[in-house]
Amino acid sequence: MKIMLIGYMGSGKSSVGKVLSELLDIPFKDLDHEIQHAEGKDISTIFLEKGEIYFRKVENSILKELLLSEAGFVLATGGGTPCYADSLEAMRSAENTKIVYLRVPLPILGDRLMVDKENRPLLAHLDSKEALVEFVGIHLFERSHFYNQAEMIIDVQEDTPQTIAKKIEQQLL
Ligand code: S3P
């Protein structure tokens, strides 16, 4: 099975994905890392040098390559992955996939992203907590339509990645 974790930046897709892949004994993949590897640059540099549209095209094409693989995996997507072009449709229509949305309340996202915004090209320019929370609130509202199309929605508060991964594992059975 290919498990696709979707959700906003800071929702814990990578940390939950790593634990879940161990529980299920299948490889873990991180779409941002795959993109960085293919481009030989980090995400911020790709945004800076080539722009967001270029990034979205690469993101879509690497996602589709991964979906073609025979073997199963747990994939942490990027926060924007299901929201552009036909990426969500590609995930839904590929064989043996399960799309899981990690839904995190805005105040928790605000706290997490405030300490970690410098490496995130879409957030780095926001210079106060209020500005960040306002931006994320609007962005999340726009993106929820895509995230809510997941086949499994997991509500995450302050739970550990272990607890969340176990919850997903149970719901997969
Ligand atoms: C993005 C999220 C990032 C990364 C890029 C764009 C987004 O991934 O793909 O900076 O549009 O939400 P994470 O969700 O892993 O931080």
Tab-separated table of C-alpha atoms in Angstrom, residues 56-171:
chain	number	residue	atom	x	y	z
A	56	ARG	CA	4.901	23.006	-8.426
A	57	LYS	CA	5.649	21.420	-11.804
A	58	VAL	CA	8.590	19.448	-10.408
A	59	GLU	CA	6.526	18.468	-7.345
A	60	ASN	CA	3.728	17.148	-9.590
A	61	SER	CA	6.043	15.178	-11.842
A	62	ILE	CA	8.069	13.574	-9.015
A	63	LEU	CA	4.832	12.658	-7.226
A	64	LYS	CA	3.591	10.901	-10.361
A	65	GLU	CA	6.896	9.015	-10.726
A	66	LEU	CA	6.583	7.784	-7.135
A	67	LEU	CA	2.993	6.690	-7.732
A	68	LEU	CA	4.167	4.475	-10.586
A	69	SER	CA	6.397	2.386	-8.341
A	70	GLU	CA	5.273	-1.180	-7.624
A	71	ALA	CA	6.395	-1.178	-4.022
A	72	GLY	CA	4.484	0.363	-1.158
A	73	PHE	CA	5.715	3.250	0.992
A	74	VAL	CA	4.624	5.984	3.355
A	75	LEU	CA	4.995	9.381	1.671
A	76	ALA	CA	5.094	12.710	3.480
A	77	THR	CA	3.881	15.146	0.818
A	78	GLY	CA	4.514	18.902	0.939
A	79	GLY	CA	1.785	21.121	2.384
A	80	GLY	CA	0.787	22.327	-1.082
A	81	THR	CA	1.064	19.032	-2.956
A	82	PRO	CA	-2.649	18.099	-3.196
A	83	CYS	CA	-3.676	21.688	-3.977
A	84	TYR	CA	-2.090	22.193	-7.414
A	85	ALA	CA	-2.655	20.840	-10.926
A	86	ASP	CA	-3.856	17.229	-10.992
A	87	SER	CA	-1.787	15.991	-8.042
A	88	LEU	CA	-4.741	15.098	-5.820
A	89	GLU	CA	-6.441	13.294	-8.690
A	90	ALA	CA	-3.201	11.405	-9.424
A	91	MET	CA	-3.012	10.259	-5.790
A	92	ARG	CA	-6.665	9.239	-5.694
A	93	SER	CA	-6.593	7.306	-8.931
A	94	ALA	CA	-3.284	5.451	-8.460
A	95	GLU	CA	-3.617	1.838	-7.356
A	96	ASN	CA	-3.403	0.880	-3.697
A	97	THR	CA	-3.146	4.363	-2.263
A	98	LYS	CA	-4.622	5.688	0.946
A	99	ILE	CA	-4.661	9.448	1.497
A	100	VAL	CA	-4.483	10.513	5.131
A	101	TYR	CA	-4.979	14.129	6.251
A	102	LEU	CA	-3.338	15.235	9.483
A	103	ARG	CA	-5.681	18.005	10.615
A	104	VAL	CA	-4.149	20.364	13.148
A	105	PRO	CA	-5.926	23.402	14.695
A	106	LEU	CA	-4.685	26.839	13.636
A	107	PRO	CA	-3.324	27.938	17.062
A	108	ILE	CA	-1.093	24.845	17.236
A	109	LEU	CA	0.131	25.381	13.664
A	110	GLY	CA	0.847	29.024	14.530
A	111	ASP	CA	3.020	28.038	17.522
A	112	ARG	CA	4.904	25.373	15.597
A	113	LEU	CA	5.495	27.442	12.465
A	114	MET	CA	6.573	30.587	14.326
A	115	VAL	CA	9.736	28.833	15.516
A	116	ASP	CA	10.387	27.222	12.191
A	117	LYS	CA	9.365	29.680	9.481
A	118	GLU	CA	12.800	30.721	8.221
A	119	ASN	CA	13.246	27.555	6.129
A	120	ARG	CA	9.788	27.809	4.653
A	121	PRO	CA	9.737	30.042	1.574
A	122	LEU	CA	6.013	30.813	1.831
A	123	LEU	CA	6.256	31.950	5.459
A	124	ALA	CA	9.735	33.424	5.887
A	125	HIS	CA	8.589	36.999	5.113
A	126	LEU	CA	5.988	37.077	7.910
A	127	ASP	CA	7.539	39.068	10.715
A	128	SER	CA	5.049	38.800	13.559
A	129	LYS	CA	2.991	36.043	15.125
A	130	GLU	CA	-0.239	37.881	14.220
A	131	ALA	CA	0.795	38.159	10.570
A	132	LEU	CA	1.760	34.486	10.490
A	133	VAL	CA	-1.493	33.300	12.081
A	134	GLU	CA	-3.538	35.470	9.739
A	135	PHE	CA	-1.685	34.172	6.664
A	136	VAL	CA	-1.896	30.534	7.760
A	137	GLY	CA	-5.590	30.901	8.644
A	138	ILE	CA	-6.478	32.148	5.157
A	139	HIS	CA	-4.169	29.632	3.457
A	140	LEU	CA	-5.614	26.757	5.464
A	141	PHE	CA	-9.138	27.890	4.593
A	142	GLU	CA	-8.233	27.851	0.874
A	143	ARG	CA	-6.525	24.489	1.102
A	144	SER	CA	-9.017	22.675	3.327
A	145	HIS	CA	-11.182	21.852	0.341
A	146	PHE	CA	-8.339	19.703	-1.007
A	147	TYR	CA	-7.202	18.267	2.332
A	148	ASN	CA	-10.766	17.237	3.243
A	149	GLN	CA	-10.902	14.931	0.242
A	150	ALA	CA	-8.562	12.519	2.042
A	151	GLU	CA	-9.913	9.039	2.711
A	152	MET	CA	-8.874	9.229	6.347
A	153	ILE	CA	-8.824	12.371	8.499
A	154	ILE	CA	-6.863	12.281	11.730
A	155	ASP	CA	-7.420	15.106	14.204
A	156	VAL	CA	-4.131	15.970	15.787
A	157	GLN	CA	-3.718	18.047	18.924
A	158	GLU	CA	-0.519	17.720	20.949
A	159	ASP	CA	-0.287	13.936	20.418
A	160	THR	CA	3.104	12.354	19.820
A	161	PRO	CA	4.019	11.011	16.364
A	162	GLN	CA	3.844	7.496	17.906
A	163	THR	CA	0.242	7.983	19.058
A	164	ILE	CA	-0.815	9.426	15.714
A	165	ALA	CA	0.946	6.711	13.716
A	166	LYS	CA	-0.730	3.996	15.841
A	167	LYS	CA	-4.119	5.620	15.283
A	168	ILE	CA	-3.557	5.550	11.513
A	169	GLU	CA	-2.330	1.947	11.648
A	170	GLN	CA	-5.492	0.884	13.513
A	171	GLN	CA	-7.738	2.627	11.014
